[in-house]
């Protein structure tokens, strides 16, 4: 399977702990996105990278959240001092951006976070 | 920013009937409109998309229509089957070099045998 890969798939953590999720995009894709999805809602944009540059961040991405894509390949999303409101599915997606917008975005299976 | 409204939130049909889901958007600069299907606990999967230079696109039982003037687009599923049951999300991408998809809240489609 050469799709977008995420791990861990499930994480249960105590409030106040830090968690990190990893995403491996489709190999030739230069754009990588992080979204958050809660039950009954559509995915909400958090941030995205073009190669290693983080180009856009949502207001949802508080200072407890940090994302990196150090070599323009895989990415990590870290949440520090987790809160119960952080419980959600964190979706990674990737696309191949050539020229302007409108490139197909492919999602990974997501990483479920439960903060207890 | 972009605002996307999706209706209905739930839709129940009998197998073989057609289903239509509609989305409206606010930014006239939007130029890409994909539809995703998400089964419980699974990833959103792209099922069809349309760009602003066309008004309609069809792929077997699935079609999407776009009305740029009215700023709405719709997903049409004909001859529905139980395996079509899932949550469907519309999304919109602005015509910008630095932007990403804004999603609707989703429509839960239930197809009864």
Coordinates of C-alpha atoms in Angstrom, one line a residue:
Chain A
X1 CA 0.0 0.0 0.0
X2 CA 1.6 3.3 -1.1
X3 CA -1.0 5.5 0.4
X4 CA -0.6 8.0 3.3
X5 CA 0.5 6.2 6.4
X6 CA 0.0 7.4 10.0
X7 CA 1.0 6.0 13.3
X8 CA 0.1 5.3 16.0
X9 CA -3.5 4.6 14.9
X10 CA -4.7 4.9 18.4
X11 CA -3.4 6.7 21.5
X12 CA -4.8 7.0 24.9
X13 CA -3.0 9.5 27.2
X14 CA -3.5 11.2 30.5
X15 CA -4.3 14.8 30.6
X16 CA -1.1 16.9 30.7
X17 CA 1.0 14.4 28.9
X18 CA 2.6 15.0 25.5
X19 CA 1.8 13.0 22.4
X20 CA 3.4 12.8 19.0
X21 CA 1.9 11.5 15.7
X22 CA 3.8 10.6 12.6
X23 CA 2.7 10.8 9.0
X24 CA 4.4 9.4 5.9
X25 CA 2.9 10.9 2.8
X26 CA 2.7 9.4 -0.6
X27 CA 6.3 9.3 -1.8
X28 CA 6.3 11.9 -4.6
X29 CA 3.9 14.3 -2.9
X30 CA 5.3 17.7 -2.0
X31 CA 2.4 18.9 0.1
X32 CA 1.4 17.5 3.5
X33 CA -1.6 18.5 5.5
X34 CA -2.8 18.0 9.1
X35 CA -6.5 18.0 9.9
X36 CA -8.5 17.3 13.0
X37 CA -11.8 15.6 13.0
X38 CA -14.3 15.1 15.9
X39 CA -17.4 13.0 15.8
X40 CA -20.1 14.3 13.6
X41 CA -17.9 17.0 12.0
X42 CA -15.9 17.4 8.9
X43 CA -12.1 17.5 8.9
X44 CA -10.8 20.9 10.2
X45 CA -7.6 22.2 8.8
X46 CA -4.7 22.6 11.2
X47 CA -1.6 23.2 9.1
X48 CA 0.2 22.3 5.9
X49 CA 3.7 22.1 4.5
X50 CA 5.1 22.4 1.0
X51 CA 8.3 20.4 1.1
X52 CA 9.8 21.3 4.5
X53 CA 8.3 24.8 4.7
X54 CA 5.2 25.2 6.9
X55 CA 3.1 27.6 4.8
X56 CA -0.1 28.0 6.7
X57 CA -1.4 27.4 10.2
X58 CA -5.0 27.5 11.4
X59 CA -6.1 29.5 14.4
X60 CA -7.1 26.0 15.8
X61 CA -3.4 25.3 16.1
X62 CA -2.7 26.6 19.6
X63 CA 0.8 27.1 21.0
X64 CA 0.6 23.6 22.5
X65 CA 0.6 22.1 19.0
X66 CA 3.7 22.0 16.8
X67 CA 4.3 20.3 13.5
X68 CA 7.5 19.6 11.6
X69 CA 8.5 18.2 8.3
X70 CA 12.3 18.3 8.6
X71 CA 13.4 16.8 5.3
X72 CA 10.3 17.4 3.3
X73 CA 9.2 13.8 3.6
X74 CA 7.5 12.5 6.8
X75 CA 5.9 14.9 9.3
X76 CA 5.3 14.8 13.0
X77 CA 2.5 16.5 15.0
X78 CA 3.2 17.0 18.7
X79 CA 0.6 18.1 21.2
X80 CA 2.0 19.2 24.5
X81 CA 0.2 19.3 27.8
X82 CA -2.8 17.5 26.3
X83 CA -6.3 18.5 27.3
X84 CA -9.6 16.5 27.1
X85 CA -10.7 18.8 24.3
X86 CA -7.8 17.6 22.2
X87 CA -9.5 14.2 21.9
X88 CA -10.1 13.7 18.2
X89 CA -8.9 12.0 15.1
X90 CA -5.9 13.6 13.6
X91 CA -5.8 13.1 9.9
X92 CA -2.8 13.6 7.7
X93 CA -3.1 14.1 3.9
X94 CA -0.8 14.7 1.0
X95 CA -0.9 16.0 -2.5
X96 CA 1.3 16.7 -5.5
X97 CA 1.1 20.5 -6.1
X98 CA 2.1 21.5 -9.6
X99 CA 1.5 25.2 -10.4
X100 CA -1.8 26.5 -8.9
X101 CA -4.3 25.1 -6.6
X102 CA -6.9 22.3 -7.1
X103 CA -4.6 19.2 -6.6
X104 CA -6.2 16.0 -5.4
X105 CA -5.6 15.5 -1.6
X106 CA -5.4 12.0 -0.3
X107 CA -6.0 11.1 3.4
X108 CA -4.4 8.7 5.7
X109 CA -6.4 6.5 8.1
X110 CA -6.0 8.9 10.9
X111 CA -4.6 8.7 14.5
X112 CA -7.3 8.6 17.2
X113 CA -6.4 10.5 20.3
X114 CA -8.2 10.0 23.6
X115 CA -7.2 12.2 26.5
X116 CA -8.4 10.8 29.9
Chain B
X1 CA -12.3 32.7 5.1
X2 CA -14.4 30.1 3.2
X3 CA -17.7 29.0 4.6
X4 CA -19.2 25.7 3.4
X5 CA -22.8 24.7 4.2
X6 CA -23.9 21.1 3.5
X7 CA -27.5 19.8 3.4
X8 CA -29.1 17.6 4.5
X9 CA -27.2 16.3 7.6
X10 CA -28.9 12.9 7.3
X11 CA -30.5 11.2 4.3
X12 CA -32.3 7.9 4.3
X13 CA -33.3 6.3 1.0
X14 CA -34.4 2.9 -0.3
X15 CA -32.0 0.8 -2.3
X16 CA -32.3 1.8 -6.0
X17 CA -33.5 5.3 -5.3
X18 CA -31.4 8.4 -6.0
X19 CA -29.7 10.6 -3.4
X20 CA -28.7 14.2 -3.7
X21 CA -26.5 16.2 -1.4
X22 CA -26.0 19.9 -1.8
X23 CA -23.3 22.3 -0.7
X24 CA -23.1 26.1 -0.8
X25 CA -19.9 28.1 -0.4
X26 CA -19.1 31.7 0.2
X27 CA -15.9 32.6 -1.7
X28 CA -16.4 33.2 -5.4
X29 CA -12.7 32.6 -5.9
X30 CA -13.1 28.9 -5.1
X31 CA -12.1 26.7 -8.0
X32 CA -12.0 23.1 -6.9
X33 CA -14.8 21.1 -5.4
X34 CA -14.2 17.5 -4.3
X35 CA -16.5 15.0 -2.6
X36 CA -15.3 12.5 0.0
X37 CA -16.9 9.4 1.3
X38 CA -16.0 8.3 4.9
X39 CA -17.1 5.0 6.4
X40 CA -17.1 4.6 10.1
X41 CA -13.5 4.7 11.5
X42 CA -12.0 4.9 8.0
X43 CA -10.2 7.6 6.1
X44 CA -12.1 10.1 3.9
X45 CA -11.8 8.8 0.3
X46 CA -12.2 11.0 -2.7
X47 CA -15.1 9.8 -4.9
X48 CA -15.4 12.6 -7.4
X49 CA -14.3 16.1 -7.9
X50 CA -15.0 19.0 -10.2
X51 CA -13.1 22.2 -11.2
X52 CA -14.6 25.6 -11.8
X53 CA -14.2 25.4 -15.6
X54 CA -16.9 22.7 -16.0
X55 CA -20.5 22.4 -14.9
X56 CA -20.9 18.7 -14.5
X57 CA -18.9 15.5 -14.2
X58 CA -20.1 12.0 -14.1
X59 CA -18.5 8.7 -13.0
X60 CA -20.8 5.7 -13.3
X61 CA -23.5 6.1 -10.7
X62 CA -22.0 9.3 -9.2
X63 CA -22.2 12.8 -10.7
X64 CA -21.4 16.3 -9.4
X65 CA -22.9 19.5 -10.7
X66 CA -21.6 23.0 -10.1
X67 CA -23.3 26.3 -10.4
X68 CA -20.7 29.0 -10.0
X69 CA -23.1 31.8 -10.2
X70 CA -25.2 30.6 -7.3
X71 CA -22.1 29.2 -5.5
X72 CA -23.4 25.7 -5.0
X73 CA -22.6 22.2 -6.1
X74 CA -24.3 18.9 -5.6
X75 CA -23.5 15.2 -5.4
X76 CA -25.9 12.9 -7.2
X77 CA -25.9 9.1 -6.5
X78 CA -28.2 7.0 -8.7
X79 CA -29.3 3.5 -8.2
X80 CA -28.1 3.6 -4.6
X81 CA -26.9 0.4 -2.9
X82 CA -26.5 -0.5 0.8
X83 CA -22.7 -0.2 0.4
X84 CA -23.2 3.5 -0.4
X85 CA -24.1 4.0 3.2
X86 CA -21.5 6.3 4.7
X87 CA -20.9 10.0 5.6
X88 CA -20.3 12.2 2.6
X89 CA -18.3 15.4 2.8
X90 CA -18.1 18.2 0.3
X91 CA -15.1 20.4 0.3
X92 CA -14.0 23.7 -1.4
X93 CA -10.5 25.0 -2.3
X94 CA -9.9 28.6 -2.9
X95 CA -8.0 29.8 -6.0
X96 CA -4.9 30.6 -4.1
X97 CA -1.3 29.4 -4.0
X98 CA -1.5 29.0 -0.2
X99 CA -4.7 27.4 0.7
X100 CA -6.3 24.1 1.6
X101 CA -9.7 22.4 1.7
X102 CA -12.6 23.7 3.8
X103 CA -15.1 20.9 4.5
X104 CA -18.8 20.8 5.0
X105 CA -20.2 19.1 8.2
X106 CA -21.1 16.0 6.3
X107 CA -24.2 14.0 5.3
X108 CA -24.9 10.6 6.7
X109 CA -26.5 8.6 4.0
X110 CA -28.3 5.4 4.9
X111 CA -29.4 3.1 2.1
X112 CA -32.0 0.5 3.2
X113 CA -32.2 -2.8 1.4

